[in-house]
Coordinates of C-alpha atoms and ligand atoms in Angstrom, one line a residue:
X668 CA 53.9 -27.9 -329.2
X669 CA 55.1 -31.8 -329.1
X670 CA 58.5 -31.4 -328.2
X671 CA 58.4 -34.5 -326.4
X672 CA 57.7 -36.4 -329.8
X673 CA 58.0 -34.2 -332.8
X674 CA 61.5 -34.2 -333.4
X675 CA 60.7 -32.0 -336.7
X676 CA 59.5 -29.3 -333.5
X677 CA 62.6 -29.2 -331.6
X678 CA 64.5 -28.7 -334.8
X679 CA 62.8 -25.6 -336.0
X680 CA 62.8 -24.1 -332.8
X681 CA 66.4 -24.9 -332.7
X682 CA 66.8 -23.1 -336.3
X683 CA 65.0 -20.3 -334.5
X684 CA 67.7 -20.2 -331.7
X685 CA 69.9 -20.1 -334.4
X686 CA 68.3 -17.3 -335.9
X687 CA 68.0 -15.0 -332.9
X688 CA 71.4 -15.8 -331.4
X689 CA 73.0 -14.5 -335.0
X690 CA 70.7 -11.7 -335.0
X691 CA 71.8 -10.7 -331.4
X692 CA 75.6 -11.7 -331.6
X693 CA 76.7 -7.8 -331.3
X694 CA 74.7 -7.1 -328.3
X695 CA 75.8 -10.7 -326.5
X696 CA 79.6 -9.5 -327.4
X697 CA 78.9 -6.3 -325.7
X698 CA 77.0 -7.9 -322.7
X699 CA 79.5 -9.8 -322.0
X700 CA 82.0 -6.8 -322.1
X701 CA 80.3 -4.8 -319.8
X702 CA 79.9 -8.0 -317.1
X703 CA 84.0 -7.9 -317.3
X704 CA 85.2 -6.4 -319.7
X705 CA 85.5 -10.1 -321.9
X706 CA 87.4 -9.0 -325.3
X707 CA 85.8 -9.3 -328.1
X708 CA 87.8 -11.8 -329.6
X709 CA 87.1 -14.6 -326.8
X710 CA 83.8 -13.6 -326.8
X711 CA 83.2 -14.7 -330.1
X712 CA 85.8 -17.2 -330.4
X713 CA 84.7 -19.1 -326.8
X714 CA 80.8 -18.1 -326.6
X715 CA 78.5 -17.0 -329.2
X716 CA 80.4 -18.6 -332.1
X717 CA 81.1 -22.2 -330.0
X718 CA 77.1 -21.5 -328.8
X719 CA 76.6 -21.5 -333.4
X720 CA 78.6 -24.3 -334.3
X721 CA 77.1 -26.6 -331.5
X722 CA 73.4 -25.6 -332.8
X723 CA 74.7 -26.3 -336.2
X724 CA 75.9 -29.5 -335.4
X725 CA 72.7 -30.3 -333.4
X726 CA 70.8 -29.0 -335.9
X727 CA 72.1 -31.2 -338.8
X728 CA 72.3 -34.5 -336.4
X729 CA 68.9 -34.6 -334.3
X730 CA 67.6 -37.0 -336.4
X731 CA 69.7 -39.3 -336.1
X732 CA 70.7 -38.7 -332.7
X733 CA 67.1 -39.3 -332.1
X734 CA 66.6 -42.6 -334.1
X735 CA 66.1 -45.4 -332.5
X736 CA 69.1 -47.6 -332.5
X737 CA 68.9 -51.1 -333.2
X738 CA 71.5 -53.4 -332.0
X739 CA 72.5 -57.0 -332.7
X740 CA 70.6 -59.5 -330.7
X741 CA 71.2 -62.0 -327.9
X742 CA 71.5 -65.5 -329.5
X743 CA 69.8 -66.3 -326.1
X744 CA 66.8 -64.6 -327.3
X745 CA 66.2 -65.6 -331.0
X746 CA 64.1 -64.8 -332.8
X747 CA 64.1 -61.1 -331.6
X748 CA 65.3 -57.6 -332.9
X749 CA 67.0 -55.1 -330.0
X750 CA 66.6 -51.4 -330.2
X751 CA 67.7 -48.7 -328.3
X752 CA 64.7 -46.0 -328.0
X753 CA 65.8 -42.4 -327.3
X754 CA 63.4 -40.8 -324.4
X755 CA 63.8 -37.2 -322.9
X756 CA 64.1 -37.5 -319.6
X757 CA 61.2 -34.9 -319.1
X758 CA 62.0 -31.6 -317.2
X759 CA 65.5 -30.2 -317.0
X760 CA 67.4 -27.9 -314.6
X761 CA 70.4 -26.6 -315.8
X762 CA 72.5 -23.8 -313.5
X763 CA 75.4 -22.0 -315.2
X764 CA 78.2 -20.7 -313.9
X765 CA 79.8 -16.8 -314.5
X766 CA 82.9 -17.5 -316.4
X767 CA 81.7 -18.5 -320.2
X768 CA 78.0 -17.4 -319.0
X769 CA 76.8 -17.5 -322.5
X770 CA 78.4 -21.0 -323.7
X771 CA 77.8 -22.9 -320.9
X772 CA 74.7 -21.9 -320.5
X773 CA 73.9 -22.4 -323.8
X774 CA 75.2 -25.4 -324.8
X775 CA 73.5 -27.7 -322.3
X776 CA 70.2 -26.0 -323.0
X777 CA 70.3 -26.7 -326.7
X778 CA 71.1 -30.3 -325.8
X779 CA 68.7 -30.9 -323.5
X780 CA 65.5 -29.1 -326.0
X781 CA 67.4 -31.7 -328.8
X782 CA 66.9 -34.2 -326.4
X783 CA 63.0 -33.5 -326.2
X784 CA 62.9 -32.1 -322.8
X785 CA 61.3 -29.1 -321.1
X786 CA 64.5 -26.8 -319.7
X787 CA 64.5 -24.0 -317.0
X788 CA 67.9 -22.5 -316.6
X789 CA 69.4 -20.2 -314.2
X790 CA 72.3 -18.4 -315.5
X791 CA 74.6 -17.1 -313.4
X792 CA 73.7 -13.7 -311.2
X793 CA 77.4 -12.6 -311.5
X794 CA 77.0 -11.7 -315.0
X795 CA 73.6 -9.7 -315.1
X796 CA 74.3 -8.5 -318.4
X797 CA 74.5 -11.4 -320.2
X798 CA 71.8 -13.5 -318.4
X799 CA 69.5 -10.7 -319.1
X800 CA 70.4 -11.3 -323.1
X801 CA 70.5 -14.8 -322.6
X802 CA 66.6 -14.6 -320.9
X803 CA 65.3 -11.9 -324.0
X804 CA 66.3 -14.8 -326.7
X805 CA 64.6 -17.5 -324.8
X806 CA 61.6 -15.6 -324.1
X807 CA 61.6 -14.9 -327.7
X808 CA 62.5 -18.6 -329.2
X809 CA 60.5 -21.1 -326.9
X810 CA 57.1 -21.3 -325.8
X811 CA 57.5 -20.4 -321.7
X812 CA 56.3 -23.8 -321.0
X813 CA 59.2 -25.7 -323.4
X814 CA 61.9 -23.2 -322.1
X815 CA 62.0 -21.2 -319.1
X816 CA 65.3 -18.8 -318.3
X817 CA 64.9 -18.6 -313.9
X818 CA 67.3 -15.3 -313.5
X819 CA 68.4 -14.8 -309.7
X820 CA 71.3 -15.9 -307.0
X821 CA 71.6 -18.0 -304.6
X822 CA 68.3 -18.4 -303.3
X823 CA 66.6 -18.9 -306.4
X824 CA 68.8 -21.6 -306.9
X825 CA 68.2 -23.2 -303.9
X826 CA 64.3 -22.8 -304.7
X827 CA 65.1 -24.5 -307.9
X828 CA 66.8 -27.4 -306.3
X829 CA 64.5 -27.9 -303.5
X830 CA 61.6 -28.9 -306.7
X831 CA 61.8 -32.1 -308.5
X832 CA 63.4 -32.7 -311.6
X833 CA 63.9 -35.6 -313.9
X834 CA 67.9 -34.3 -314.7
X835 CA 69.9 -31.4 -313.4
X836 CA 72.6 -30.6 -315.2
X837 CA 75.2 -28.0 -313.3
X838 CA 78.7 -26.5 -314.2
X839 CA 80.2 -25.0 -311.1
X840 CA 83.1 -24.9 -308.3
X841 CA 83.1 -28.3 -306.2
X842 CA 81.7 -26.9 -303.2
X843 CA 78.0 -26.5 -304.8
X844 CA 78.5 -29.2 -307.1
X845 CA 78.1 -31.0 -303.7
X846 CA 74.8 -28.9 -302.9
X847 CA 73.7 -29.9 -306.2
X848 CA 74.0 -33.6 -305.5
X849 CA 72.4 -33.6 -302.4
X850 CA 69.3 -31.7 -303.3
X851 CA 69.0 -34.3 -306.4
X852 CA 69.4 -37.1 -303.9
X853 CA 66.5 -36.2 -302.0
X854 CA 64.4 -37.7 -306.0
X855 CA 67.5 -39.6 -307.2
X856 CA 67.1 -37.2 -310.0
X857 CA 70.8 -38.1 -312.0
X858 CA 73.0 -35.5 -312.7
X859 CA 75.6 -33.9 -314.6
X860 CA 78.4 -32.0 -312.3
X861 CA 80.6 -29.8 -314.4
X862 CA 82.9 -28.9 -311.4
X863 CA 86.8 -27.5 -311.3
X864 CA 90.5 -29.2 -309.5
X865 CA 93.6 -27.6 -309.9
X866 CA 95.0 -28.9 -313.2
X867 CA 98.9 -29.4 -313.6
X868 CA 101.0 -28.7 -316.2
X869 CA 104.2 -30.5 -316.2
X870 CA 107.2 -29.5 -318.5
X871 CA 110.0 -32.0 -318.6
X872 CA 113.7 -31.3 -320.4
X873 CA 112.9 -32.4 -324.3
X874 CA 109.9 -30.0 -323.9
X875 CA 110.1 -27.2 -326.6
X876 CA 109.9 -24.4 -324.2
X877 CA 109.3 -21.7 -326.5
X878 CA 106.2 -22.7 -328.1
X879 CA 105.1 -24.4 -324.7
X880 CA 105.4 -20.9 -322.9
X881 CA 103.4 -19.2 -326.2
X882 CA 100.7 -22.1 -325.8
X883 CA 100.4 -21.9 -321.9
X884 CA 100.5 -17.8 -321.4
X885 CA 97.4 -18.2 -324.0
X886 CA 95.4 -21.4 -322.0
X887 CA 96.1 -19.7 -318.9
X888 CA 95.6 -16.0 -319.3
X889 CA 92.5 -16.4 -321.9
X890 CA 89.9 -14.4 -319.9
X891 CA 92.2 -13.7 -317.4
X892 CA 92.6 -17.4 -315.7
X893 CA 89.3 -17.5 -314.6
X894 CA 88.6 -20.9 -316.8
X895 CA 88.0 -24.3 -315.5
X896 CA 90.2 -26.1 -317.9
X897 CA 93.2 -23.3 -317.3
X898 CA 96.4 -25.1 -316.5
X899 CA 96.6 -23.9 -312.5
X900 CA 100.4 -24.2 -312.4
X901 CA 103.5 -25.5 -313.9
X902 CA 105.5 -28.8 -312.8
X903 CA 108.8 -27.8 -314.5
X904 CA 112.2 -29.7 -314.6
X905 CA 114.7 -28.3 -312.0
X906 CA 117.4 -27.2 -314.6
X907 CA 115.1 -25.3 -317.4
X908 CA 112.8 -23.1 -315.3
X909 CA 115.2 -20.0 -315.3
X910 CA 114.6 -20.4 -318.8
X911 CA 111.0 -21.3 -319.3
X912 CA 110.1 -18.0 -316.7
X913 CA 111.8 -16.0 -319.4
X914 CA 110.3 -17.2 -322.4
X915 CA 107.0 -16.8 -320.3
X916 CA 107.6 -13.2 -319.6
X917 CA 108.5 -12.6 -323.0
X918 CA 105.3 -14.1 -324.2
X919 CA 103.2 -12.2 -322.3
X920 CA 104.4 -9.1 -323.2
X921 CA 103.8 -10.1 -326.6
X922 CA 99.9 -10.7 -325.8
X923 CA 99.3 -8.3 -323.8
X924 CA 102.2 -5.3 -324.0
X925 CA 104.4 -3.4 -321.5
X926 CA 101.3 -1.7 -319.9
X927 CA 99.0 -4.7 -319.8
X928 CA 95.9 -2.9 -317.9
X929 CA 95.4 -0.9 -321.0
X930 CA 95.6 -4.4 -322.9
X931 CA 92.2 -4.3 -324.7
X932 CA 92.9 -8.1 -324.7
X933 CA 93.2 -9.1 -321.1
X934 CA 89.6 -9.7 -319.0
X935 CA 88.7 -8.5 -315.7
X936 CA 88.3 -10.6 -312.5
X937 CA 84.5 -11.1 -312.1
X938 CA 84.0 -9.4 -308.7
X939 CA 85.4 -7.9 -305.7
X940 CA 84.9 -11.0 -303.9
X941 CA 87.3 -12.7 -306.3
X942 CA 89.5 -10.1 -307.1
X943 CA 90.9 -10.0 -302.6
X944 CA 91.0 -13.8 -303.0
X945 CA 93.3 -13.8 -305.7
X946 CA 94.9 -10.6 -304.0
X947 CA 95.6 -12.6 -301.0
X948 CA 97.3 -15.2 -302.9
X949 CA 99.7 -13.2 -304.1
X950 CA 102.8 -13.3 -301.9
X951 CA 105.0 -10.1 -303.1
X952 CA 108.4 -12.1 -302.3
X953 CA 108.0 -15.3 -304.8
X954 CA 106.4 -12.9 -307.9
X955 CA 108.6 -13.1 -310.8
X956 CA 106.8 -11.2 -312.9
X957 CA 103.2 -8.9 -312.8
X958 CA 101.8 -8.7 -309.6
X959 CA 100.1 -5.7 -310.4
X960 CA 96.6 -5.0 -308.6
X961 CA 93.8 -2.5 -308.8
X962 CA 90.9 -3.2 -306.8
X963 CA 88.8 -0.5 -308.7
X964 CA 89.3 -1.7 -311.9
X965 CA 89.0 -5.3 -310.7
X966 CA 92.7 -5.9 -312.4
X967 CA 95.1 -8.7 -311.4
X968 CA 97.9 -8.8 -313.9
X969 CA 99.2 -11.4 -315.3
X970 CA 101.4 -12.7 -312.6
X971 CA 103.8 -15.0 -312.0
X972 CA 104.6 -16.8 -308.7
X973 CA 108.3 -18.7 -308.2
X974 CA 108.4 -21.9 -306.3
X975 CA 105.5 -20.9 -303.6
X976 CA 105.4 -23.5 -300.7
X977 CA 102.7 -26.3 -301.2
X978 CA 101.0 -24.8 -298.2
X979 CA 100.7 -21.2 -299.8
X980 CA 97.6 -19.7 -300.4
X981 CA 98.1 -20.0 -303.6
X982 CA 99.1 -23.9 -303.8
X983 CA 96.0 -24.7 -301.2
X984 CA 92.8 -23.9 -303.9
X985 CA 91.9 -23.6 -307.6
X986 CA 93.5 -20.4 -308.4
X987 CA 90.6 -19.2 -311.6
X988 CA 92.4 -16.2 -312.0
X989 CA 95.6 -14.4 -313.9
X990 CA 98.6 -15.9 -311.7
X991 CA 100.2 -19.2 -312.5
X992 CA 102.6 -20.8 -309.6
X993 CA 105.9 -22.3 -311.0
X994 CA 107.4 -25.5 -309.0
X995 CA 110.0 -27.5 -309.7
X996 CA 110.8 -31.3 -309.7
X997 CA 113.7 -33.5 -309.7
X998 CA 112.5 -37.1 -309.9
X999 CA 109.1 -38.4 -311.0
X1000 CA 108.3 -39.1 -307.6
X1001 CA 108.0 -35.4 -307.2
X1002 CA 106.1 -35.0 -309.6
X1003 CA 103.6 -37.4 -307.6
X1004 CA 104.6 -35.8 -304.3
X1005 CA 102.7 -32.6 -305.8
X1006 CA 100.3 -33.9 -308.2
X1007 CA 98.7 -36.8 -305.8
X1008 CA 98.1 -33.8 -303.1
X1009 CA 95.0 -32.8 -304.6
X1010 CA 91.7 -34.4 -305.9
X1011 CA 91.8 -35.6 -309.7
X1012 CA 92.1 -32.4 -311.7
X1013 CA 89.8 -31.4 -314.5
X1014 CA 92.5 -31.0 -317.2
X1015 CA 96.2 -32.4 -317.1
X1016 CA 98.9 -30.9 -319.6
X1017 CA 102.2 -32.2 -320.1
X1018 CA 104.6 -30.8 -322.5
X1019 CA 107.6 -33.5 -323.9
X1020 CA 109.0 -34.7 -326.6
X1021 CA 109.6 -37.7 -324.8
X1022 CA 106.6 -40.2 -326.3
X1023 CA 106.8 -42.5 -323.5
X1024 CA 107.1 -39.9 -320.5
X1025 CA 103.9 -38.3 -321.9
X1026 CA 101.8 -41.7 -322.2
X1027 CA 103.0 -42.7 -318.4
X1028 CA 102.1 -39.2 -316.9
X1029 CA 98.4 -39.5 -319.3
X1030 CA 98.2 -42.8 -318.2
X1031 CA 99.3 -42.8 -314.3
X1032 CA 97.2 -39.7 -313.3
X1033 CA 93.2 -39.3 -313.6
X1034 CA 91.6 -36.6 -314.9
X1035 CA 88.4 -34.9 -316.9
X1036 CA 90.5 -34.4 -320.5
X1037 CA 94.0 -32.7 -321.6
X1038 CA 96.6 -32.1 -324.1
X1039 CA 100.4 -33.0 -324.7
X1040 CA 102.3 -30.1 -326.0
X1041 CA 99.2 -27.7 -325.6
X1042 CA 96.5 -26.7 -323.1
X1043 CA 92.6 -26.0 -323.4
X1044 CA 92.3 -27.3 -327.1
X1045 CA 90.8 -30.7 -326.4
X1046 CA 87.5 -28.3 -325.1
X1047 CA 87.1 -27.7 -328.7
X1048 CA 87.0 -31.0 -330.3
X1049 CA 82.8 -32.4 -330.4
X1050 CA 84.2 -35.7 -330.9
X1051 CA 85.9 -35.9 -327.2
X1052 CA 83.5 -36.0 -324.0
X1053 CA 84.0 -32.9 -321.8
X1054 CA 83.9 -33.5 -318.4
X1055 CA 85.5 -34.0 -314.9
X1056 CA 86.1 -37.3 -312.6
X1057 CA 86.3 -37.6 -309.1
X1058 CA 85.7 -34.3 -307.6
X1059 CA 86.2 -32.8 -311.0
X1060 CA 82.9 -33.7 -312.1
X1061 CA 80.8 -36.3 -313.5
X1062 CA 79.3 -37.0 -316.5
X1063 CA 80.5 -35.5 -319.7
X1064 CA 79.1 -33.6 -323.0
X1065 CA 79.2 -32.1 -326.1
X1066 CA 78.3 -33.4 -329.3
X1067 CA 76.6 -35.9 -329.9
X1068 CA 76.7 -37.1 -326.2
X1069 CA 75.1 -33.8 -324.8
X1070 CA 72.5 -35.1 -326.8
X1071 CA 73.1 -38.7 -325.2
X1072 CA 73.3 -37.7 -321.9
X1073 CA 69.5 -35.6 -321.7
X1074 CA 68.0 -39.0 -323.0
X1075 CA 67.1 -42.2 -321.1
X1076 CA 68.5 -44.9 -323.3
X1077 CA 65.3 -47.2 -323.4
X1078 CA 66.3 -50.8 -323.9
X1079 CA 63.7 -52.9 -326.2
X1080 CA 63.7 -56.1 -327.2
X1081 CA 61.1 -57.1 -329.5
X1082 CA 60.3 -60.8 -329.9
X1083 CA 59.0 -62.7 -332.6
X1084 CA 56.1 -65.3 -332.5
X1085 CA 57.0 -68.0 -334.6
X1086 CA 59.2 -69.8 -332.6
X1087 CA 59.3 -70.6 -329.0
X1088 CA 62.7 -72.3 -328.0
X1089 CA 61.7 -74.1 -324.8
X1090 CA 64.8 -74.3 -322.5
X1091 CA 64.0 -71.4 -320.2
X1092 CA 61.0 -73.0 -319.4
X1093 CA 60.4 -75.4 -315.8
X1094 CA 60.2 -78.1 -315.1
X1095 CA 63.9 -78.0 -315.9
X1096 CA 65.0 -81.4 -315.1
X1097 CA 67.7 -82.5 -317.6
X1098 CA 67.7 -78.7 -319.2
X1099 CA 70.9 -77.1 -317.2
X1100 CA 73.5 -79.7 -318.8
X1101 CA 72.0 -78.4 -322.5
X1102 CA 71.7 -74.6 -321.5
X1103 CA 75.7 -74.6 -320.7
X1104 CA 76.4 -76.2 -323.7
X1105 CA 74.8 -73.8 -325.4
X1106 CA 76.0 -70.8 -323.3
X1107 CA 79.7 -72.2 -323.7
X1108 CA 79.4 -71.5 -327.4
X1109 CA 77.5 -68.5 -327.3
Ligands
LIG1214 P1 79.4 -21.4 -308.3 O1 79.4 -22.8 -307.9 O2 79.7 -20.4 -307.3 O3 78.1 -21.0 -309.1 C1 77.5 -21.7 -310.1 C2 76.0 -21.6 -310.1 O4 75.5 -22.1 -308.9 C3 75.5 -20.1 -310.2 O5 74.4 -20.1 -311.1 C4 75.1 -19.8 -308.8 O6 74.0 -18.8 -308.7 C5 74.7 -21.1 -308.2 N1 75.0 -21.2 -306.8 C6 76.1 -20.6 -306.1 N2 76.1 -20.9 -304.8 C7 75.0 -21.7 -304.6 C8 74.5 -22.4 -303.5 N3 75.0 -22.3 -302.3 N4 73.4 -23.2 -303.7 C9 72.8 -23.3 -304.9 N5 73.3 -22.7 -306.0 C10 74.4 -21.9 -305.9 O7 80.5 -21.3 -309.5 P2 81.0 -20.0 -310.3 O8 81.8 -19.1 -309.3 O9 79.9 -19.4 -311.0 O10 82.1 -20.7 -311.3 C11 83.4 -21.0 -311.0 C12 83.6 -22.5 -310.7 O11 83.0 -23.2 -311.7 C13 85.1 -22.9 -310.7 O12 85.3 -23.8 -309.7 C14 85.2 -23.5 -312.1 O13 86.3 -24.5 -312.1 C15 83.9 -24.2 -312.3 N6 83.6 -24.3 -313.7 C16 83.6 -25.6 -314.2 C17 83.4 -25.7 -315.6 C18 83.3 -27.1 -316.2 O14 82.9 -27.2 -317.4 N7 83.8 -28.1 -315.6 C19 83.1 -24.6 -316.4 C20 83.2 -23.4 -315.8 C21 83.4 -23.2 -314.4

């Protein structure tokens, strides 16, 4: 068992991943149903089938990935040839969150064992269900000592963090993001913070607000707003939100019908704990539309909040959950006067057919990733890192740079014998006039 340097090992225990996760993708489907009530359709479509592709992917690329990299040399140097050598960092941590328990739990794992390391991850406790699924496949792909699955809550976290790592990879809200980084201070073990922000969605006046109501009521109601990347509330020019609220309403009836707690498509809030936060944001005089509660049932409908004050409870934290806050703006320098309030978002959405208002908004704000004219996709695309900024997160995956980022880039530069250029070399009396010359051109 040389998953440090058999590449050819981590591959086929990555086909056997493979193998189990499609033998098992029924029973993850209904774990993750019975943790809160996740439909089927975003079970597959966001978990076990993104949890596939990524192994596919992985699979198909680790020898590449892993190759050493040779680069072009410094002239300074010559004769020499450069490489970049790929080293696993050695033992992982990775703690997952509750909301996509299965991908993002997953997906880091199967980096980190591309990557050549040893992983012990602690899924979520909020979702006993599927971390219980999650642990029966690891148990029965990996070798205890190449993969380990930790289950427990807080305290087994902490016991996690308090050990030393060589990496710790962790997707969670800011406040233990914070946690995170101190314990990994303590080794100066790097990390990767996954964290949350609440992520604006600005509509201006050339918008198409029909297909940008369809697009946002899917981003932000997908498992019931409780996603990282969900927009967390709408910037909307003044004169078109009477408008834009109605295409909204009439889009979520479309998803999710008239009675939408019998909608087999709409996810419940994770826990009661949750479920009276979001409760308590809900001010009964600014809802527009929804407002509907049940704390048995751990329902929050759809809901939509008019204009709230920026010192609501609903405008003061991330929301991750089913209501969506809509303000309005006059002036760009509203726009700022809201968006600047709070730390640099996750995502950032802006809908316009105005080109150039879209590139100053993507260009003047920072944030992790976004879209113009649609929300959540740019999760989906391998090819674009995935990750926060600021107090969003740092660090970023997926693809080939989740391979990337569980591997020490080695720098090497391998020298050759039969010639020694003597500049570098004291005494260097009359050298320094030479060596800029030689820099200059260089
Ligand atoms: P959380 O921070 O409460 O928990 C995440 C993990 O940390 C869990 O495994 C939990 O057991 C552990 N944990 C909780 N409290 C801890 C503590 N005091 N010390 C040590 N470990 C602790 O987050 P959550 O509620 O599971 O997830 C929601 C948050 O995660 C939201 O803020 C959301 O934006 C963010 N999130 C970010 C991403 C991303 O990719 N950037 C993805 C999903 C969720």
């Amino acid at each position: 068992m040389d998953y440090k340097n058999d590449i050819g090992y981590r591959k086929e225990t990555l086909k056997k991943l493979l193998y189990n996760i499609q033998k098992s993708e029924d029973l993850i489907v209904k774990a993750l149903y019975e943790d809160f009530k996740k439909p089927e359709f975003e079970a597959v479509l966001t978990e076990t089938n993104y949890v596939i592709s990524e192994l596919k992917d992985t699979i198909k690329n680790i020898h590449k990935w892993a190759n050493r990299k040779r680069v072009f040399p410094s002239l300074l140097n010559f004769p020499s040839t450069d490489y970049i050598y790929k080293e696993p960092y050695g033992n992982v941590l990775v703690i997952a969150p509750w909301n996509y328990p299965f991908q993002l739990a997953l997906c880091p794992l199967v980096s980190a064992v591309a990557a050549g390391n040893r992983v012990v991850l602690k899924p979520s406790e909020l979702t006993p269900h599927t971390s219980a699924i999650i642990a029966k496949i690891i148990e029965k792909t990996f070798h205890v000592n190449h993969v380990e699955v930790v289950e427990g809550g807080v305290e087994v976290s902490n016991k996690l963090l308090a050990q030393r790592w060589d990496y710790i990879f962790f997707t969670g809200s800011v406040a233990v993001g914070k946690v995170v980084a101190k314990a990994a201070a303590e080794n100066l073990t790097p990390i990767t913070l996954e964290l949350g922000g609440k992520n604006p969605c600005i509509i201006d006046e050339t918008a198409n607000l029909k297909l940008a109501a369809k697009r946002i009521v899917w981003g932000k109601f997908i498992n019931a707003g409780q996603t990282c990347i969900a927009p967390d509330y709408i910037l909307i020019q003044k004169n078109m939100k009477v408008n834009f609220i109605s295409f909204l309403i009439e889009e979520i009836i479309k998803a999710y019908g008239k009675k939408m707690d019998k909608s087999p498509d709409f996810a419940r809030i994770i826990n009661t704990k949750n479920w009276l936060r979001l409760a308590n944001m809900i001010e009964p005089e600014k809802v527009v539309f929804g407002g509907e509660t049940d704390a048995n049932q751990l329902y929050i409908s759809p809901t939509l909040i008019e204009e709230p004050a920026l010192d609501s409870p609903v405008m003061k934290e991330e929301i991750f959950g089913p209501i969506l806050p809509i303000l309005i703006y006059e002036t760009e320098s509203d726009i700022e006067n809201v968006v600047s309030r709070y730390e640099k978002p996750l995502s950032f959405y802006v809908f316009s057919e105005n080109k150039s208002f879209a590139k100053k908004l993507i260009k003047t704000y920072a944030f992790g990733g976004g879209c113009i004219n649609d929300t959540v996709v740019h999760f989906s695309n391998k090819r674009l890192p995935f990750g926060g900024v600021g107090h969003s997160g740092m660090g970023a995956y997926h693809g080939q740079l989740s391979f990337d980022i569980f591997s020490h880039h080695k720098a090497v530069v391998k020298k050759a014998n039969w010639l020694d250029l003597p500049m570098r070399y004291a005494p260097y009396k009359d050298k320094l006039a030479s060596i800029k010359r030689i820099l200059d051109w260089i």
